[in-house]
CSV table of C-alpha atoms in Angstrom, one decimal:
chain,number,residue,atom,x,y,z
A,21,MET,CA,-36.4,-68.0,61.8
A,22,ASP,CA,-38.2,-65.8,59.3
A,23,VAL,CA,-40.5,-68.2,57.3
A,24,ARG,CA,-40.0,-66.0,54.2
A,25,LEU,CA,-36.6,-67.5,53.9
A,26,TYR,CA,-38.0,-70.9,52.9
A,27,TRP,CA,-40.1,-69.3,50.2
A,28,ILE,CA,-37.2,-67.3,48.9
A,29,TRP,CA,-35.0,-70.4,49.0
A,30,LEU,CA,-37.6,-72.3,47.0
A,31,SER,CA,-37.8,-69.5,44.4
A,32,LEU,CA,-34.0,-69.4,44.1
A,33,ALA,CA,-33.8,-73.2,43.7
A,34,LEU,CA,-36.6,-73.5,41.2
A,35,LYS,CA,-36.6,-70.2,39.3
A,36,ALA,CA,-39.8,-68.5,38.2
A,37,GLY,CA,-42.4,-70.4,36.4
A,38,ASN,CA,-41.0,-73.9,37.2
A,39,PRO,CA,-43.9,-76.4,36.9
A,40,ALA,CA,-42.3,-78.5,39.7
A,41,THR,CA,-43.3,-75.8,42.2
A,42,ALA,CA,-46.9,-76.9,42.3
A,43,MET,CA,-46.0,-80.5,42.4
A,44,LEU,CA,-43.6,-80.0,45.4
A,45,LEU,CA,-46.1,-77.8,47.3
A,46,ARG,CA,-48.8,-80.4,46.8
A,47,ALA,CA,-46.6,-83.1,48.1
A,48,PHE,CA,-45.0,-81.2,51.0
A,49,GLU,CA,-47.5,-78.3,51.6
A,50,HIS,CA,-44.8,-75.8,52.6
A,51,PRO,CA,-41.3,-74.9,51.5
A,52,ARG,CA,-39.8,-75.7,54.9
A,53,ALA,CA,-40.9,-79.3,54.5
A,54,ILE,CA,-39.4,-79.4,51.0
A,55,PHE,CA,-36.1,-77.9,52.4
A,56,GLU,CA,-36.1,-80.5,55.2
A,57,ALA,CA,-36.9,-83.5,52.9
A,58,ASP,CA,-34.2,-85.9,52.1
A,59,GLU,CA,-33.4,-86.8,48.5
A,60,LYS,CA,-35.5,-90.0,48.6
A,61,ALA,CA,-38.6,-88.2,49.7
A,62,LEU,CA,-38.1,-85.5,47.0
A,63,GLN,CA,-37.7,-88.2,44.3
A,64,GLN,CA,-40.8,-90.0,45.6
A,65,ALA,CA,-42.7,-86.7,45.2
A,66,GLY,CA,-41.7,-86.7,41.6
A,67,ALA,CA,-38.6,-84.5,41.6
A,68,LYS,CA,-36.1,-85.5,38.9
A,69,PRO,CA,-32.4,-86.0,40.0
A,70,GLU,CA,-31.4,-82.6,38.4
A,71,LEU,CA,-34.1,-80.8,40.4
A,72,VAL,CA,-33.1,-82.7,43.7
A,73,LYS,CA,-29.5,-81.5,43.1
A,74,ARG,CA,-30.6,-77.9,42.7
A,75,LEU,CA,-32.8,-78.1,45.8
A,76,LYS,CA,-30.0,-79.5,47.8
A,77,SER,CA,-27.3,-77.1,46.5
A,78,THR,CA,-29.3,-74.0,47.2
A,79,THR,CA,-28.9,-72.9,50.8
A,80,LEU,CA,-30.8,-70.8,53.3
A,81,ASP,CA,-27.7,-68.5,53.3
A,82,ASP,CA,-28.5,-67.7,49.7
A,83,ALA,CA,-32.1,-66.7,50.7
A,84,LYS,CA,-30.8,-64.7,53.7
A,85,LYS,CA,-28.6,-62.7,51.4
A,86,VAL,CA,-31.6,-61.9,49.1
A,87,LEU,CA,-33.7,-60.9,52.1
A,88,ALA,CA,-31.0,-58.7,53.6
A,89,ASP,CA,-30.4,-57.0,50.2
A,90,CYS,CA,-34.2,-56.4,49.9
A,91,GLU,CA,-34.4,-55.0,53.4
A,92,LYS,CA,-31.4,-52.7,52.7
A,93,SER,CA,-33.0,-51.5,49.5
A,94,GLY,CA,-36.5,-50.9,50.9
A,95,ILE,CA,-38.0,-53.8,49.1
A,96,PHE,CA,-40.7,-55.8,50.7
A,97,VAL,CA,-41.1,-59.5,50.3
A,98,LEU,CA,-44.5,-61.2,50.5
A,99,THR,CA,-45.1,-64.9,50.5
A,100,PRO,CA,-48.2,-67.0,50.6
A,101,ASP,CA,-47.8,-67.2,54.4
A,102,ASP,CA,-48.2,-63.4,54.7
A,103,ALA,CA,-51.6,-61.9,55.6
A,104,LEU,CA,-51.0,-59.2,52.9
A,105,TYR,CA,-50.3,-61.7,50.1
A,106,PRO,CA,-53.1,-61.2,47.5
A,107,ALA,CA,-55.8,-63.8,48.2
A,108,ARG,CA,-56.7,-64.1,44.5
A,109,LEU,CA,-53.2,-65.4,43.8
A,110,LEU,CA,-53.6,-68.2,46.3
A,111,ASN,CA,-56.0,-70.0,44.0
A,112,LEU,CA,-53.5,-70.2,41.1
A,113,ALA,CA,-52.0,-73.6,40.5
A,114,ASP,CA,-48.6,-72.0,39.8
A,115,LEU,CA,-48.9,-69.2,42.3
A,116,PRO,CA,-46.0,-66.7,42.7
A,117,ILE,CA,-44.0,-68.0,45.7
A,118,ALA,CA,-42.4,-64.7,46.5
A,119,LEU,CA,-43.6,-61.2,45.6
A,120,TYR,CA,-41.2,-58.3,45.7
A,121,GLY,CA,-42.2,-54.7,45.8
A,122,LYS,CA,-41.4,-51.1,46.7
A,123,GLY,CA,-43.5,-48.5,48.3
A,124,ASP,CA,-46.4,-48.6,50.7
A,125,PHE,CA,-48.2,-51.9,50.3
A,126,ARG,CA,-51.1,-52.3,52.7
A,127,GLY,CA,-52.8,-55.0,50.7
A,128,LEU,CA,-54.4,-55.1,47.3
A,129,PRO,CA,-58.2,-54.8,47.4
A,130,GLU,CA,-59.8,-57.7,45.6
A,131,ASP,CA,-61.5,-55.4,43.1
A,132,SER,CA,-58.5,-53.3,42.4
A,133,LEU,CA,-57.0,-52.9,38.9
A,134,ALA,CA,-53.7,-54.7,38.6
A,135,ILE,CA,-51.7,-54.6,35.4
A,136,THR,CA,-48.6,-56.4,34.3
A,137,VAL,CA,-46.2,-55.1,31.7
A,138,VAL,CA,-44.2,-57.7,29.8
A,139,GLY,CA,-41.5,-56.8,27.3
A,140,PRO,CA,-38.5,-58.4,25.6
A,141,ARG,CA,-35.5,-59.8,27.5
A,142,SER,CA,-33.2,-57.5,25.6
A,143,ILE,CA,-34.4,-54.0,25.8
A,144,SER,CA,-33.1,-50.6,24.4
A,145,PRO,CA,-32.9,-47.4,26.5
A,146,GLU,CA,-36.0,-46.1,24.6
A,147,GLY,CA,-37.7,-49.4,25.3
A,148,LYS,CA,-37.1,-48.8,29.0
A,149,ARG,CA,-38.5,-45.2,28.9
A,150,LYS,CA,-41.8,-45.9,27.2
A,151,PRO,CA,-43.1,-48.4,29.7
A,152,ALA,CA,-42.0,-46.1,32.5
A,153,TYR,CA,-44.2,-43.3,31.1
A,154,LEU,CA,-47.1,-45.6,30.5
A,155,THR,CA,-47.0,-47.2,34.0
A,156,ALA,CA,-46.5,-43.8,35.7
A,157,GLY,CA,-49.8,-42.7,34.2
A,158,LEU,CA,-51.5,-45.9,35.2
A,159,VAL,CA,-50.3,-45.7,38.8
A,160,ALA,CA,-51.5,-42.0,39.0
A,161,GLY,CA,-54.9,-43.3,37.9
A,162,GLY,CA,-55.0,-45.8,40.8
A,163,ALA,CA,-53.7,-49.0,39.1
A,164,THR,CA,-51.2,-51.4,40.6
A,165,ILE,CA,-48.3,-52.5,38.4
A,166,VAL,CA,-47.3,-56.1,38.8
A,167,SER,CA,-44.0,-57.5,37.6
A,168,GLY,CA,-43.0,-61.1,37.4
A,169,GLY,CA,-39.4,-60.0,37.9
A,170,ALA,CA,-38.2,-61.3,34.6
A,171,VAL,CA,-35.0,-60.1,33.0
A,172,GLY,CA,-35.5,-57.3,30.5
A,173,GLY,CA,-38.5,-55.2,29.9
A,174,ASP,CA,-40.7,-56.6,32.6
């Protein structure tokens, strides 16, 4: 089975930026172990009942659908298990557990310029155009644009 499915599953169950991600990965070391853990083990690791419920109600079929949709749309998915996953992100306490992207990604040199653009959740049409112009120029100059995948102007 594609190991990325467990990372995608965890990202679906926890949502981006959930502080429980680091706690669970410290306790179980890998999303597959979290997926296979029973409710008691999850609670012993510090997961609250609501979180345990979300973990148990999110399925690998949910993750398979996300991965299939990505593959159909030409979107690549990188997880901490992938050789191309940026090494500098592995040192973060709350590392991104799934990175999605388009284009030719052969790795991000450690000294490359990576920029993120963050905007409001509710964005106007003009608000969408301005960052597109800005980021197009940055990409043309060699920068990598990184998005956290948030809703809105990210």
